[in-house]
């Protein structure tokens, strides 16, 4: 059974930074993608970033390009999301998720492709 556990959320002021972590286990896929999604109250789930498990290829949503950086430590089975220059519109619950297969630009728009999800971590950016 695949398990994902997010951590690192919290309250930060506009312009501040946070680093989220996603510890995952139990994957049996030869290749896989770890994605970060977020959901604000009353809004649809939005793809933030993803990284390929085998080749480390990364993709970002347009709203976070240049501010967020995704990285992975395969030895620790952990993916990180460094979030800088945070804005109030970055507020939401952040989820990490795992999908079989390599990363591509489309999976951020297809959350249904991700078969396993974490419980989420709240990020609140105050103005």
mmCIF file of C-alpha atoms in Angstrom:
data_model
loop_
_atom_site.group_PDB
_atom_site.id
_atom_site.type_symbol
_atom_site.label_atom_id
_atom_site.label_comp_id
_atom_site.label_asym_id
_atom_site.label_seq_id
_atom_site.Cartn_x
_atom_site.Cartn_y
_atom_site.Cartn_z
ATOM 1 C CA UNK A 1 0.000 0.000 0.000
ATOM 2 C CA UNK A 2 1.322 3.410 -0.994
ATOM 3 C CA UNK A 3 1.446 5.968 1.787
ATOM 4 C CA UNK A 4 2.293 9.655 1.551
ATOM 5 C CA UNK A 5 2.702 12.005 4.489
ATOM 6 C CA UNK A 6 3.037 15.758 4.072
ATOM 7 C CA UNK A 7 4.592 18.101 6.599
ATOM 8 C CA UNK A 8 5.922 21.625 6.820
ATOM 9 C CA UNK A 9 2.811 23.713 6.421
ATOM 10 C CA UNK A 10 2.056 26.700 8.594
ATOM 11 C CA UNK A 11 1.309 30.401 8.786
ATOM 12 C CA UNK A 12 3.649 32.831 7.054
ATOM 13 C CA UNK A 13 3.519 36.464 6.029
ATOM 14 C CA UNK A 14 3.440 37.646 2.434
ATOM 15 C CA UNK A 15 6.900 37.372 0.930
ATOM 16 C CA UNK A 16 7.941 34.632 3.320
ATOM 17 C CA UNK A 17 9.039 31.075 2.646
ATOM 18 C CA UNK A 18 8.058 27.560 3.632
ATOM 19 C CA UNK A 19 9.384 24.138 2.742
ATOM 20 C CA UNK A 20 6.961 21.276 2.475
ATOM 21 C CA UNK A 21 8.015 17.639 2.674
ATOM 22 C CA UNK A 22 6.322 14.558 1.318
ATOM 23 C CA UNK A 23 7.529 11.222 2.649
ATOM 24 C CA UNK A 24 6.280 8.321 0.551
ATOM 25 C CA UNK A 25 6.482 4.562 0.804
ATOM 26 C CA UNK A 26 5.088 1.378 -0.659
ATOM 27 C CA UNK A 27 5.349 2.223 -4.363
ATOM 28 C CA UNK A 28 5.904 -0.754 -6.664
ATOM 29 C CA UNK A 29 5.952 1.232 -9.909
ATOM 30 C CA UNK A 30 9.100 1.007 -12.021
ATOM 31 C CA UNK A 31 8.725 4.708 -12.656
ATOM 32 C CA UNK A 32 6.487 7.168 -10.927
ATOM 33 C CA UNK A 33 5.663 10.814 -10.485
ATOM 34 C CA UNK A 34 5.202 12.721 -7.259
ATOM 35 C CA UNK A 35 2.969 15.742 -7.589
ATOM 36 C CA UNK A 36 2.025 18.625 -5.361
ATOM 37 C CA UNK A 37 -1.519 19.963 -5.574
ATOM 38 C CA UNK A 38 -3.313 22.602 -3.561
ATOM 39 C CA UNK A 39 -6.904 23.451 -2.844
ATOM 40 C CA UNK A 40 -8.296 26.673 -1.454
ATOM 41 C CA UNK A 41 -11.791 26.877 0.034
ATOM 42 C CA UNK A 42 -14.391 26.992 -2.711
ATOM 43 C CA UNK A 43 -11.855 26.381 -5.461
ATOM 44 C CA UNK A 44 -10.856 23.396 -7.534
ATOM 45 C CA UNK A 45 -7.740 21.429 -6.803
ATOM 46 C CA UNK A 46 -4.787 22.986 -8.640
ATOM 47 C CA UNK A 47 -1.618 21.303 -9.808
ATOM 48 C CA UNK A 48 1.421 23.049 -8.355
ATOM 49 C CA UNK A 49 4.438 20.978 -9.356
ATOM 50 C CA UNK A 50 5.589 17.466 -10.062
ATOM 51 C CA UNK A 51 8.809 15.517 -10.342
ATOM 52 C CA UNK A 52 9.686 12.268 -12.067
ATOM 53 C CA UNK A 53 10.893 9.572 -9.713
ATOM 54 C CA UNK A 54 13.452 8.077 -12.086
ATOM 55 C CA UNK A 55 14.823 11.045 -14.038
ATOM 56 C CA UNK A 56 13.979 13.973 -11.763
ATOM 57 C CA UNK A 57 12.217 15.909 -14.519
ATOM 58 C CA UNK A 58 10.235 18.772 -13.026
ATOM 59 C CA UNK A 59 7.173 20.734 -14.048
ATOM 60 C CA UNK A 60 5.447 23.725 -12.502
ATOM 61 C CA UNK A 61 2.090 25.395 -12.668
ATOM 62 C CA UNK A 62 2.150 28.858 -14.213
ATOM 63 C CA UNK A 63 1.171 30.548 -10.951
ATOM 64 C CA UNK A 64 4.241 29.276 -9.081
ATOM 65 C CA UNK A 65 6.975 29.296 -11.720
ATOM 66 C CA UNK A 66 10.047 31.148 -10.506
ATOM 67 C CA UNK A 67 8.895 31.043 -6.884
ATOM 68 C CA UNK A 68 8.557 27.342 -6.023
ATOM 69 C CA UNK A 69 11.156 24.618 -6.437
ATOM 70 C CA UNK A 70 10.491 20.897 -6.253
ATOM 71 C CA UNK A 71 13.260 18.450 -5.424
ATOM 72 C CA UNK A 72 13.651 14.898 -4.286
ATOM 73 C CA UNK A 73 15.882 12.766 -2.101
ATOM 74 C CA UNK A 74 15.356 9.269 -3.435
ATOM 75 C CA UNK A 75 17.463 7.735 -0.663
ATOM 76 C CA UNK A 76 14.929 9.090 1.824
ATOM 77 C CA UNK A 77 11.871 8.620 -0.402
ATOM 78 C CA UNK A 78 11.052 12.252 0.215
ATOM 79 C CA UNK A 79 10.035 15.066 -2.095
ATOM 80 C CA UNK A 80 10.334 18.697 -1.082
ATOM 81 C CA UNK A 81 8.553 21.825 -2.228
ATOM 82 C CA UNK A 82 10.458 25.006 -1.450
ATOM 83 C CA UNK A 83 8.049 27.907 -1.598
ATOM 84 C CA UNK A 84 9.475 31.426 -1.744
ATOM 85 C CA UNK A 85 7.913 34.865 -2.217
ATOM 86 C CA UNK A 86 4.627 33.529 -0.912
ATOM 87 C CA UNK A 87 1.426 35.396 -1.691
ATOM 88 C CA UNK A 88 -1.998 35.286 -0.013
ATOM 89 C CA UNK A 89 -3.327 33.463 -3.084
ATOM 90 C CA UNK A 90 -0.948 30.581 -2.270
ATOM 91 C CA UNK A 91 -3.100 29.814 0.765
ATOM 92 C CA UNK A 92 -4.682 26.376 0.776
ATOM 93 C CA UNK A 93 -4.287 22.760 1.722
ATOM 94 C CA UNK A 94 -1.301 21.248 -0.042
ATOM 95 C CA UNK A 95 -1.405 17.598 -0.982
ATOM 96 C CA UNK A 96 1.247 15.349 -2.391
ATOM 97 C CA UNK A 97 0.259 12.456 -4.589
ATOM 98 C CA UNK A 98 1.842 9.579 -6.494
ATOM 99 C CA UNK A 99 1.136 8.377 -10.016
ATOM 100 C CA UNK A 100 2.623 5.506 -11.958
ATOM 101 C CA UNK A 101 4.745 6.526 -14.934
ATOM 102 C CA UNK A 102 7.123 9.367 -15.652
ATOM 103 C CA UNK A 103 6.364 13.039 -15.244
ATOM 104 C CA UNK A 104 5.069 15.204 -18.056
ATOM 105 C CA UNK A 105 3.514 18.631 -18.434
ATOM 106 C CA UNK A 106 -0.030 17.279 -18.550
ATOM 107 C CA UNK A 107 -0.304 15.425 -15.261
ATOM 108 C CA UNK A 108 -0.615 18.626 -13.256
ATOM 109 C CA UNK A 109 -3.963 19.136 -15.002
ATOM 110 C CA UNK A 110 -5.061 15.545 -14.396
ATOM 111 C CA UNK A 111 -5.250 14.861 -10.659
ATOM 112 C CA UNK A 112 -7.243 11.702 -11.405
ATOM 113 C CA UNK A 113 -4.037 10.156 -12.770
ATOM 114 C CA UNK A 114 -2.616 10.151 -9.259
ATOM 115 C CA UNK A 115 -3.765 7.020 -7.466
ATOM 116 C CA UNK A 116 -2.467 7.733 -3.977
ATOM 117 C CA UNK A 117 -2.765 10.917 -1.920
ATOM 118 C CA UNK A 118 -1.542 12.241 1.386
ATOM 119 C CA UNK A 119 -3.746 13.815 4.003
ATOM 120 C CA UNK A 120 -2.640 17.378 3.193
ATOM 121 C CA UNK A 121 -0.941 20.179 5.086
ATOM 122 C CA UNK A 122 -2.358 23.683 5.540
ATOM 123 C CA UNK A 123 -0.458 26.675 4.221
ATOM 124 C CA UNK A 124 -1.740 30.105 5.172
ATOM 125 C CA UNK A 125 -0.159 33.294 3.840
ATOM 126 C CA UNK A 126 -1.244 36.435 5.621
ATOM 127 C CA UNK A 127 -1.339 39.812 3.901
#
